[in-house]
Short mmCIF file of C-alpha atoms in Angstrom, two decimals:
data_model
loop_
_atom_site.label_atom_id
_atom_site.label_comp_id
_atom_site.label_asym_id
_atom_site.label_seq_id
_atom_site.Cartn_x
_atom_site.Cartn_y
_atom_site.Cartn_z
CA MET A 206 39.35 132.19 213.60
CA SER A 207 39.80 128.37 212.62
CA VAL A 208 37.30 126.66 210.79
CA ASN A 209 35.59 123.74 212.71
CA LEU A 210 35.05 120.49 210.17
CA SER A 211 31.80 120.47 212.12
CA HIS A 212 30.87 123.14 209.97
CA ALA A 213 30.23 119.91 207.17
CA ASP A 214 27.17 119.36 209.34
CA ASN A 215 25.78 122.69 208.31
CA ILE A 216 26.90 121.89 204.34
CA ASN A 217 24.27 118.55 204.20
CA ASN A 218 21.51 120.70 204.06
CA LYS A 219 22.38 122.26 200.40
CA ALA A 220 21.99 120.18 197.31
CA GLU A 221 24.88 121.62 195.49
CA VAL A 222 27.55 124.65 196.27
CA CYS A 223 30.09 126.86 194.41
CA VAL A 224 33.03 127.02 196.88
CA ILE A 225 34.99 130.27 196.80
CA VAL A 226 38.62 131.00 198.30
CA GLY A 227 39.38 134.71 198.86
CA HIS A 228 38.41 137.52 200.01
CA GLY A 229 39.04 140.29 197.62
CA ILE A 230 36.39 142.45 195.47
CA GLU A 231 36.87 139.72 192.88
CA ALA A 232 36.07 136.67 194.86
CA ILE A 233 33.06 139.29 196.53
CA THR A 234 31.72 140.30 193.57
CA SER A 235 31.64 136.23 192.27
CA ALA A 236 30.18 135.03 195.38
CA VAL A 237 27.30 137.47 194.83
CA VAL A 238 26.90 137.06 190.81
CA LEU A 239 26.66 133.07 191.96
CA ALA A 240 24.06 133.92 194.41
CA SER A 241 22.30 135.55 192.00
CA LEU A 242 21.89 133.04 189.69
CA GLY A 243 21.03 130.66 191.94
CA GLN A 244 23.79 129.13 193.39
CA THR A 245 24.74 128.70 196.95
CA VAL A 246 28.09 129.92 197.89
CA HIS A 247 30.42 128.86 200.18
CA LEU A 248 33.18 131.59 200.57
CA TYR A 249 36.35 130.81 202.87
CA ALA A 250 38.82 133.80 203.54
CA ASP A 251 40.53 135.65 206.04
CA LEU A 252 37.50 137.42 207.52
CA GLY A 253 39.20 140.23 208.84
CA MET A 254 40.22 141.04 205.28
CA LEU A 255 36.77 139.84 203.87
CA GLU A 256 35.32 142.62 206.23
CA GLN A 257 37.69 145.49 205.37
CA GLN A 258 37.21 144.95 201.92
CA LEU A 259 33.26 145.31 202.24
CA GLN A 260 33.81 148.43 204.25
CA GLN A 261 35.80 149.69 201.77
CA TYR A 262 33.93 148.68 198.97
CA GLY A 263 30.75 150.73 200.45
CA PHE A 264 30.54 152.97 197.48
CA GLU A 265 29.35 149.18 195.78
CA ARG A 266 25.82 150.26 197.37
CA HIS A 267 23.96 147.62 194.91
CA LEU A 268 26.70 145.15 195.56
CA GLN A 269 26.40 145.54 199.10
CA GLY A 270 22.73 144.94 199.43
CA LEU A 271 22.70 142.07 197.33
CA TRP A 272 25.77 140.84 199.66
CA GLN A 273 23.64 141.39 202.92
CA MET A 274 20.45 140.05 201.90
CA TYR A 275 22.11 136.76 200.84
CA ASP A 276 24.29 136.52 203.63
CA GLN A 277 21.09 136.77 205.96
CA HIS A 278 19.07 133.92 203.57
CA GLU A 279 22.74 131.30 203.94
CA GLN A 280 22.88 131.91 200.16
CA ILE A 281 26.30 132.92 201.02
CA ILE A 282 27.62 131.37 203.99
CA SER A 283 31.49 132.97 204.64
CA GLN A 284 33.90 130.95 206.59
CA ALA A 285 37.55 131.39 207.93
CA LEU A 286 40.25 130.64 205.37
CA PRO A 287 41.58 126.96 206.62
CA SER A 288 45.36 126.93 207.75
CA SER A 289 45.51 124.45 204.57
CA ALA A 290 43.79 123.22 201.64
CA ASN A 291 43.82 119.44 202.64
CA LYS A 292 41.80 121.05 205.85
CA LEU A 293 39.02 122.76 202.94
CA LEU A 294 38.69 119.37 201.47
CA GLN A 295 38.40 117.46 204.05
CA ILE A 296 35.21 119.41 204.88
CA TYR A 297 33.46 118.40 201.57
CA GLU A 298 34.62 114.65 201.05
CA THR A 299 33.53 114.53 205.33
CA ALA A 300 29.95 115.59 203.97
CA ASN A 301 30.09 113.70 201.50
CA ASN A 302 31.13 110.62 203.69
CA ASP A 303 28.13 111.35 206.07
CA SER A 304 24.81 109.43 206.16
CA GLY A 305 22.65 112.29 205.43
CA PRO A 306 22.15 114.83 202.49
CA ARG A 307 24.89 114.76 200.34
CA SER A 308 26.72 118.53 199.48
CA GLU A 309 27.62 118.18 196.07
CA VAL A 310 29.91 120.83 194.93
CA ALA A 311 29.55 122.22 191.38
CA LEU A 312 33.03 123.69 191.42
CA TYR A 313 35.95 125.48 193.68
CA TRP A 314 37.30 129.03 192.51
CA LEU A 315 40.67 130.04 194.20
CA PHE A 316 41.57 133.63 194.26
CA LEU A 317 45.62 133.41 194.08
CA ASP A 318 45.98 136.97 195.33
CA SER A 319 44.07 135.73 198.82
CA ILE A 320 45.52 132.60 199.47
CA LYS A 321 49.31 132.82 198.55
CA SER A 322 50.36 134.19 201.66
CA VAL A 323 48.28 131.06 203.26
CA TRP A 324 48.75 128.49 201.29
CA MET A 325 52.27 127.77 199.68
CA ASP A 326 51.55 126.68 196.00
CA GLU A 327 53.57 123.42 196.71
CA ASN A 328 50.90 122.35 199.62
CA TRP A 329 48.07 123.51 197.85
CA ILE A 330 48.48 121.74 194.69
CA THR A 331 49.00 118.67 196.55
CA ALA A 332 46.51 118.70 198.39
CA PHE A 333 43.78 118.74 195.18
CA ASN A 334 46.24 116.25 193.75
CA HIS A 335 45.19 113.74 196.72
CA SER A 336 41.85 114.56 196.70
CA HIS A 337 39.02 112.28 196.41
CA GLN A 338 37.27 115.05 194.12
CA GLN A 339 39.52 114.74 190.91
CA THR A 340 36.60 115.37 188.34
CA LEU A 341 35.66 118.77 189.67
CA PRO A 342 36.33 121.59 188.00
CA VAL A 343 39.19 124.21 189.79
CA ILE A 344 38.73 127.68 188.61
CA ILE A 345 42.03 129.86 188.92
CA SER A 346 41.97 133.73 189.25
CA GLY A 347 44.42 136.32 189.61
CA ILE A 348 47.58 138.37 187.90
CA GLU A 349 50.48 136.87 188.27
CA GLN A 350 53.58 136.73 185.57
CA LEU A 351 53.02 135.41 182.53
CA GLY A 352 52.89 131.79 182.59
CA HIS A 353 53.08 131.05 186.27
CA ILE A 354 48.97 130.14 186.42
CA SER A 355 49.49 127.99 183.28
CA ALA A 356 52.37 126.20 185.25
CA LEU A 357 50.08 125.45 188.42
CA ALA A 358 47.31 124.28 186.15
CA GLN A 359 50.01 121.68 184.49
CA ARG A 360 50.56 120.70 187.98
CA LEU A 361 46.95 119.85 189.14
CA GLN A 362 46.82 116.33 187.98
CA ARG A 363 43.11 116.92 186.97
CA ALA A 364 41.58 117.76 183.65
CA TRP A 365 38.94 120.48 184.74
CA VAL A 366 41.28 123.54 185.59
CA TYR A 367 40.39 127.22 184.24
CA TYR A 368 41.58 130.25 184.17
CA ILE A 369 39.30 133.83 184.69
CA PRO A 370 40.85 136.72 184.57
CA PHE A 371 38.88 139.85 185.48
CA VAL A 372 39.54 141.84 183.01
CA PHE A 373 35.62 143.52 182.56
CA LEU A 374 35.78 144.26 186.66
CA GLN A 375 34.67 147.95 186.97
CA ASP A 376 35.07 150.07 190.11
CA GLY A 377 31.89 151.36 190.91
CA ALA A 378 29.84 148.78 189.08
CA ALA A 379 31.20 145.61 189.86
CA TYR A 380 28.12 143.44 190.16
CA SER A 381 26.97 144.72 186.80
CA SER A 382 29.89 144.28 184.65
CA MET A 383 30.41 140.69 185.94
CA LEU A 384 27.13 139.73 185.60
CA ASN A 385 26.60 141.49 182.01
CA PRO A 386 30.81 141.27 181.20
CA SER A 387 31.86 143.18 177.90
CA LEU A 388 34.59 140.58 177.41
CA TRP A 389 34.86 137.12 178.92
CA LEU A 390 38.07 135.67 178.48
CA LEU A 391 38.74 131.60 179.94
CA GLY A 392 41.38 129.71 179.76
CA GLU A 393 41.11 125.85 179.45
CA LYS A 394 43.50 123.20 180.39
CA THR A 395 41.54 120.91 178.70
CA ALA A 396 39.98 122.58 175.36
CA ASP A 397 35.78 122.74 174.71
CA SER A 398 35.22 121.65 178.23
CA SER A 399 33.55 124.35 179.65
CA ARG A 400 30.09 124.04 178.53
CA GLN A 401 29.92 120.33 180.26
CA HIS A 402 31.82 121.23 183.09
CA LEU A 403 31.04 124.67 184.33
CA SER A 404 27.59 124.86 183.80
CA ALA A 405 27.24 127.15 186.77
CA LEU A 406 28.90 129.87 184.99
CA GLN A 407 27.11 129.26 181.53
CA PRO A 408 24.56 132.21 181.86
CA LEU A 409 28.08 134.50 182.20
CA MET A 410 29.39 132.98 179.28
CA GLN A 411 26.07 133.52 177.37
CA GLN A 412 25.58 137.06 178.23
CA ALA A 413 28.94 138.48 177.60
CA ARG A 414 28.97 140.82 174.66
CA VAL A 415 32.32 138.74 173.45
CA ASN A 416 33.88 135.50 174.98
CA HIS A 417 36.95 133.57 173.90
CA ASN A 418 38.45 130.62 174.81
CA ALA A 419 41.70 129.56 174.80
CA ASP A 420 44.41 128.13 176.44
CA ILE A 421 45.80 128.84 179.97
CA ALA A 422 48.86 130.23 178.85
CA THR A 423 47.42 132.58 175.87
CA ILE A 424 44.68 133.60 177.82
CA GLU A 425 47.27 134.63 180.31
CA PHE A 426 49.26 136.83 177.99
CA ALA A 427 46.13 138.25 176.25
CA ARG A 428 44.90 139.62 179.46
CA SER A 429 48.25 141.25 180.58
CA SER A 430 48.47 142.66 176.83
CA ILE A 431 45.16 143.84 177.30
CA MET A 432 45.61 145.61 180.13
CA SER A 433 49.11 147.05 179.35
CA MET A 434 47.95 148.52 176.16
CA LEU A 435 45.10 150.30 177.75
CA ALA A 436 47.93 151.77 180.32
CA THR A 437 50.06 152.51 177.54
CA ARG A 438 46.94 154.57 175.62
CA VAL A 439 46.60 156.53 179.09
CA SER A 440 50.27 157.29 179.44
CA PHE A 441 50.63 158.20 175.31
CA MET A 442 47.37 160.58 175.98
CA ASN A 443 49.07 162.44 178.43
CA GLU A 444 52.09 162.70 177.09
CA MET A 445 50.13 164.19 174.23
CA SER A 446 48.63 166.23 176.14
CA ARG A 447 52.47 168.22 177.26
CA LEU A 448 52.63 168.64 173.58
CA ALA A 449 48.76 170.33 172.99
CA ASP A 450 49.67 172.48 175.74
CA SER A 451 52.31 174.08 173.90
CA HIS A 452 50.69 174.20 170.78
CA ASP A 453 47.52 175.92 172.03
CA VAL A 454 45.06 173.11 171.07
CA ASP A 455 42.79 171.59 172.88
CA ILE A 456 43.27 167.91 173.94
CA GLN A 457 39.85 166.83 174.33
CA GLN A 458 38.76 167.89 170.56
CA VAL A 459 41.91 165.64 169.75
CA SER A 460 40.72 162.48 171.57
CA HIS A 461 37.36 163.18 170.11
CA ILE A 462 38.51 163.27 166.39
CA MET A 463 40.98 159.86 167.26
CA GLY A 464 38.33 158.36 168.50
CA LEU A 465 36.42 158.62 164.94
CA ASP A 466 38.92 156.59 163.59
CA GLU A 467 37.77 152.91 163.70
CA ARG A 468 41.09 152.00 163.77
CA VAL A 469 41.61 153.42 166.98
CA GLY A 470 38.63 153.74 168.66
CA SER A 471 37.46 155.97 171.53
CA SER A 472 38.59 153.93 175.30
CA TYR A 473 40.94 155.24 177.25
CA LEU A 474 42.07 158.54 175.22
CA GLN A 475 40.96 160.81 177.80
CA ALA A 476 44.39 162.88 179.18
CA GLY A 477 44.50 163.31 182.69
CA TRP A 478 47.13 162.86 185.98
CA GLY A 479 47.37 158.80 184.81
CA PHE A 480 45.87 155.81 186.17
CA GLY A 481 46.25 154.25 189.53
CA GLY A 482 44.13 151.69 191.29
CA ASN A 483 45.36 148.05 192.07
CA THR A 484 44.90 146.23 188.54
CA LEU A 485 46.58 148.27 186.04
CA PRO A 486 50.01 149.07 188.53
CA THR A 487 49.80 145.09 189.46
CA GLU A 488 49.48 144.19 185.69
CA LEU A 489 52.30 146.09 184.34
CA LEU A 490 54.53 145.22 187.65
CA GLN A 491 54.34 141.40 186.50
CA LEU A 492 54.66 141.95 183.13
CA GLN A 493 57.95 144.26 183.92
CA GLN A 494 58.95 141.12 185.96
CA SER A 495 58.32 138.74 183.21
CA GLY A 496 60.37 140.77 180.30
CA GLN A 497 63.32 140.48 183.30
CA ALA A 498 62.46 136.89 183.99
CA SER A 499 62.82 136.19 180.03
CA ARG A 500 66.10 138.63 179.72
CA VAL A 501 63.95 140.72 177.42
CA ASP A 502 64.11 144.58 177.65
CA MET A 503 60.78 146.45 177.45
CA PRO A 504 61.70 150.26 177.34
CA MET A 505 58.30 151.26 176.65
CA LEU A 506 56.41 149.79 179.39
CA GLN A 507 59.06 151.30 181.69
CA SER A 508 58.31 154.92 180.07
CA VAL A 509 54.32 154.30 180.43
CA LEU A 510 55.18 153.72 184.17
CA ASP A 511 57.54 156.95 184.29
CA ILE A 512 54.96 158.78 182.32
CA ASN A 513 52.41 157.92 184.64
CA GLU A 514 54.33 158.64 187.89
CA ASP A 515 55.32 162.05 186.31
CA GLN A 516 51.85 163.28 185.35
CA LYS A 517 50.64 162.47 189.10
CA GLU A 518 52.49 165.88 190.12
CA LEU A 519 51.86 167.75 186.59
CA ILE A 520 48.84 169.79 187.65
CA PHE A 521 50.94 170.69 191.16
CA ARG A 522 53.49 171.98 189.05
CA LYS A 523 50.67 174.11 186.93
CA PHE A 524 49.33 175.49 190.06
CA TRP A 525 52.89 176.35 191.14
CA GLN A 526 53.49 178.41 188.57
CA TYR A 527 50.35 180.49 187.93
CA PHE A 528 51.04 181.54 191.42
CA ASP A 529 54.73 182.19 190.43
CA GLY A 530 55.78 179.93 193.64
CA PHE A 531 53.89 182.38 195.78
CA ILE A 532 51.62 179.90 197.25
CA ASP A 533 52.43 179.27 201.08
CA ASN A 534 50.12 179.44 203.33
CA LYS A 535 47.29 179.17 200.88
CA THR A 536 43.80 177.55 201.32
CA VAL A 537 42.83 175.14 198.32
CA MET A 538 39.53 173.37 197.73
CA ILE A 539 40.05 169.69 196.28
CA TRP A 540 37.08 168.04 194.74
CA GLY A 541 37.70 164.14 194.95
CA GLY A 542 40.04 162.22 195.64
CA SER A 543 39.63 157.96 194.53
CA TYR A 544 41.69 156.80 191.54
CA LYS A 545 38.73 156.96 188.91
CA SER A 546 35.34 158.72 188.96
CA GLY A 547 32.92 156.09 190.35
CA SER A 548 34.75 154.28 192.87
CA GLY A 549 35.72 155.29 196.48
CA ARG A 550 39.48 153.51 196.59
CA THR A 551 42.50 156.12 196.49
CA VAL A 552 45.06 153.39 195.56
CA GLY A 553 47.32 154.72 193.12
CA SER A 554 45.55 157.94 193.11
CA ALA A 555 47.34 161.57 192.22
CA ILE A 556 45.40 163.01 195.62
CA HIS A 557 48.22 161.88 197.62
CA PRO A 558 51.21 163.05 196.04
CA LEU A 559 49.24 166.48 195.61
CA LEU A 560 48.40 166.52 199.39
CA ALA A 561 51.78 165.84 200.21
CA LEU A 562 53.46 168.52 197.97
CA LEU A 563 50.72 170.90 199.01
CA TRP A 564 51.32 170.27 203.27
CA SER A 565 54.88 170.95 202.25
CA TYR A 566 54.05 174.25 201.14
CA ASN A 567 51.77 174.71 204.49
CA ILE A 568 48.32 174.85 202.49
CA GLN A 569 45.06 173.85 204.12
CA THR A 570 43.32 171.45 201.88
CA ILE A 571 39.27 171.31 201.77
CA VAL A 572 38.38 168.32 200.46
CA TYR A 573 35.45 167.03 199.06
CA SER A 574 35.08 163.50 197.85
CA GLU A 575 31.60 161.74 198.45
CA LYS A 576 32.54 158.25 197.82
CA ALA A 577 36.22 157.86 199.08
CA GLN A 578 35.40 160.30 202.28
CA THR A 579 36.05 157.41 204.37
CA GLU A 580 39.00 155.71 203.04
CA LEU A 581 40.77 159.54 203.32
CA GLU A 582 39.58 159.73 206.70
CA THR A 583 41.07 156.49 207.75
CA LEU A 584 44.73 157.70 205.80
CA TYR A 585 44.87 160.98 206.68
CA GLY A 586 42.41 162.03 209.79
CA LYS A 587 45.08 163.05 212.17
CA GLN A 588 46.55 165.86 209.29
CA PRO A 589 45.79 169.61 211.05
CA LEU A 590 46.08 170.45 207.29
CA LEU A 591 43.29 168.31 205.98
CA THR A 592 39.34 168.95 206.40
CA LEU A 593 36.99 166.95 204.49
CA VAL A 594 33.28 168.20 203.77
CA GLU A 595 30.07 167.37 202.59
CA ASP A 596 28.77 170.09 200.29
CA PRO A 597 31.97 171.02 197.51
CA TYR A 598 30.62 174.16 197.47
CA ALA A 599 29.97 175.39 200.79
CA ARG A 600 33.48 176.55 201.74
CA LEU A 601 34.95 178.04 198.67
CA ASP A 602 34.41 181.79 199.69
CA ASP A 603 37.37 179.97 201.84
CA THR A 604 39.90 178.73 199.06
CA GLN A 605 42.05 180.62 196.57
CA ALA A 606 42.05 177.84 194.27
CA LEU A 607 39.97 174.55 193.39
CA PHE A 608 41.43 171.28 192.00
CA ILE A 609 39.39 168.70 190.39
CA MET A 610 40.63 165.38 190.74
CA SER A 611 37.65 162.62 189.97
CA TRP A 612 34.06 164.64 189.72
CA PRO A 613 31.23 161.92 189.61
CA LEU A 614 29.91 161.67 185.60
CA ASP A 615 26.89 162.02 186.42
CA LYS A 616 26.92 164.91 188.29
CA ASP A 617 26.25 168.37 186.94
CA LEU A 618 29.38 170.98 187.80
CA ASP A 619 27.50 174.24 188.85
CA ILE A 620 29.42 177.25 187.45
CA SER A 621 27.41 179.96 188.80
CA GLN A 622 28.64 178.58 192.23
CA ILE A 623 32.42 178.52 191.34
CA ASN A 624 32.06 182.08 189.63
CA LYS A 625 30.90 183.52 192.82
CA THR A 626 34.62 183.30 193.88
CA ALA A 627 36.19 183.57 190.44
CA GLN A 628 39.07 181.34 191.76
CA PRO A 629 41.31 179.52 189.20
CA ILE A 630 40.32 175.91 188.31
CA PHE A 631 43.08 173.29 187.94
CA ASP A 632 41.21 170.22 186.38
CA THR A 633 43.20 167.02 186.41
CA GLN A 634 40.32 165.74 184.99
CA ASN A 635 39.65 168.00 182.33
CA ALA A 636 35.85 167.65 183.51
CA LEU A 637 34.51 171.08 182.66
CA THR A 638 33.03 171.02 179.02
CA PHE A 639 34.02 173.74 176.22
CA THR A 640 31.00 175.40 177.33
CA GLN A 641 31.43 175.91 181.14
CA MET A 642 34.99 176.72 179.73
CA ASP A 643 33.58 180.24 178.45
CA ASN A 644 31.26 180.80 181.09
CA LEU A 645 34.09 180.61 183.59
CA ILE A 646 35.16 184.00 185.01
CA GLY A 647 38.40 182.82 186.92
CA ASP A 648 41.35 181.12 185.04
CA TYR A 649 41.04 177.73 184.25
CA VAL A 650 43.79 175.33 183.73
CA GLY A 651 43.28 171.88 182.36
CA ILE A 652 46.20 169.23 181.33
CA GLY A 653 46.32 169.94 177.30
CA ARG A 654 43.43 172.11 177.52
CA ALA A 655 42.97 175.65 175.81
CA LYS A 656 40.95 178.44 177.15
#
């Protein structure tokens, strides 16, 4: 589907619009948040990819509901991404040259992951440089190699260029985490200009628990450093969990004690199967490539990646050892499949290597994953060794082991139901409390946990 430039007739009815180009969850969330702040949003995207994203993030029910409402009221207007940035800019320049009511653009917000397969950097930068709207701010978002976004900003021949990294976005709470961001970082091509030129985003900056502005190159480096530090903490705790196993020490208690030290803090200290999703793996890959481009060795970063990949198979090895290798043709229950509790996405989740290993032994897998069930059905719907169920407890009588991958944090585990089968639990999330572990009849195997 291509954009018809007659769309300019429609936008003449609006006094001011925020133009967003992108189809990812960050772009969708930004559109909904801006609409909630009273802005009219024109979203340009690959409409097929946009629809796919909306379906994949169906677990974001609040976001979905607001999207549908704003779409129906034309506060968010979705259009197919034009084949060039020049065609996009012509829509608004043509509209403003007509005799009808003017359509003022408040800002252009470009999401690089959505446009780089359609618009070449050189072409869209040239288009914006030749635009008659040189006083309008341009926001760039995305995860790239260090310095890439700063270089793009320098090539744009305008003063009001900004970079916003989505370090605050939380899967499962995308809308609320952006509306009330924990940390708002803003890169500015021209220092101290955002208050005057990004009025549409001022409520978000003011609502943020912490916000910080700096030049774009510094914010890029800070973004990468923050995300890589979080990944490093996860891998460090997973490495320590293996040592805790050999010392009969519970890593959960150790994590709690570590969090009491203000120098350490409590975030990202939970041992488990590792990290997945899109953001952390992409960030680490880009940082690794940045190091290679600068000829800087980064052995710690490689260790973080190696530990994380190996950790995804650790629970299977514990399962194999528990049964002394006699695991062929068993039936197991798996609770959860998403890469984190609260999300419905399975990208990078340990569910994938676990399923592959179990199936290699002809093991029947019964999976309960409330939010990720649709995605698992799409990926593995034809696999005869997979059964997806709506009730986590209904088929426990048919299984010889229970794996807990990503149990919802707000949903209590029913130990009395689990005890009816007295089967071993392999808990990759360390979801059970000490009391629940004590009340179990069957055996318990966690990640770095003594029982």
